[in-house]
Amino acid sequence: MTLLLKNAIYLDWESLALIPGDIAVEQGPRGGISFDLPPQAPERVIDCRGKLVTKSFGCGHHHIYSTLARGMPAPRRIPTSFSEILEYIWWHIDKRLDLEMITASALASAIYCAKNGVTFIIDHHASPFAVEGSLNAIAEAFERVGLGYLLCYEISDRDGEGPREAGLAETDAYLAGGRPGHVGLHASFTVGDPLLDSAAALACKHNTGIHIHVAEDRADQEDARAKYGLGVVERLEAHGVLALEKTILAHCIHLSDRERQMVSQSGVWVVQNVESNLNNNVGTTGYADLGERVMLGTDGMHSDMLRSAKAAFLNGQATEGVGFDAVYRRFRNVHRHILQCGAPGDSANNLVILDYDTPTEVTSDNFPGHFVFGLDARHVESVIAQGRLIVENRRVITVAEAEVMAYAREMGRKLWEKL
Ligand SMILES: [Zn+2]
């Protein structure tokens, strides 16, 4: 099936060239677009007069498992440190998740992403007592909504041998099944040397990288120095993780100068999640010296990548004096990572139709200024993923939104009763 977007103004996401005209959109996970009329009559024509059409967005680090936490009862104790936030909130929740709750979380997150123009999610999942089948459940939910993905299970030693071995087995089975992803690890302070070696070997076996939280809080560095006499990045390097170029290091806040240099000189990817860092009060950092492979994520806080880009810009004024162009580049680097991983679902036929009501002219030169100060999620009118219309006039049309949200609320109640 082909879609034809009539009278659009196409913004090329790389060159920022503005091309007025009609866009023919091919369907399929690796489909393209063309500015010539398709040979057969299109099956659907959308009038885009006055609208900006550009590549849709991707999230470099998400946690769909956190979806049912919104509005949950207060923890038994108010956390006073990052390790207590994990212990009393996130680890308390993820241990109580079952496959139904995971499916509800994935569907609801996918709807939020789609409505915000995000058609590809790189997720980091945890459910230590519902590990088996969890990644395929998330993949199927994302496919129902129409999103592309790279998934992983965050394996760790924190809950002992059972969940650790289940995490390795789930990762191996999921990747062997042919769906795309990484080998997930929680963080250095919850991963012993034998597990780190097993995970690196598994990533080599499946020709992928490790996806891990790195020095999010100072305590991660203190733990690595006390136990291994190394910084977190030095430890990862010693176990071969930096040699895997599809590796994603989330956060990288408390690195030494030497470690910052190691990251920038390696081929690995870094994800900045500034709103989550502010929420957890773990500190923030600049990313300009960490190389060209810096992406943006939400860390499960929300599913709005335009919001993440604005936060990176605002916080980046204090930490690194970041410019519009650099933030835009980081926002778009996720596509370069997905391409390197060879994952389907992010080719040229992933598009957002933006009803951008600007009081000033948009040009190729000034677009990054509009990106930071003007454009936001409310401008996302319709979304095309893999050549298929998935959001039309701000409503998801691939699944019944109201039914999914009712199911999510039911699963939320089930989860909260167990907390
Ligand atoms: Zn995270």
XYZ file of C-alpha atoms and ligand atoms in Angstrom, residues 61-63 65 124 154 186 211-213 216 250-251 273 276 298-300, ligand 1:
19
model
C 16.868 4.954 26.456
C 13.412 4.121 27.804
C 11.991 1.908 30.570
C 8.248 -1.107 32.872
C 15.841 -1.379 28.930
C 18.563 -5.582 32.375
C 21.629 -2.973 35.133
C 23.130 -1.544 27.130
C 24.008 -0.479 30.701
C 23.639 2.411 33.163
C 24.489 7.566 37.024
C 23.361 5.498 29.732
C 24.084 8.651 31.791
C 18.674 11.651 30.192
C 15.672 11.797 35.056
C 13.760 9.719 28.559
C 14.886 7.065 31.073
C 11.225 6.093 31.493
Zn 17.659 3.976 32.745
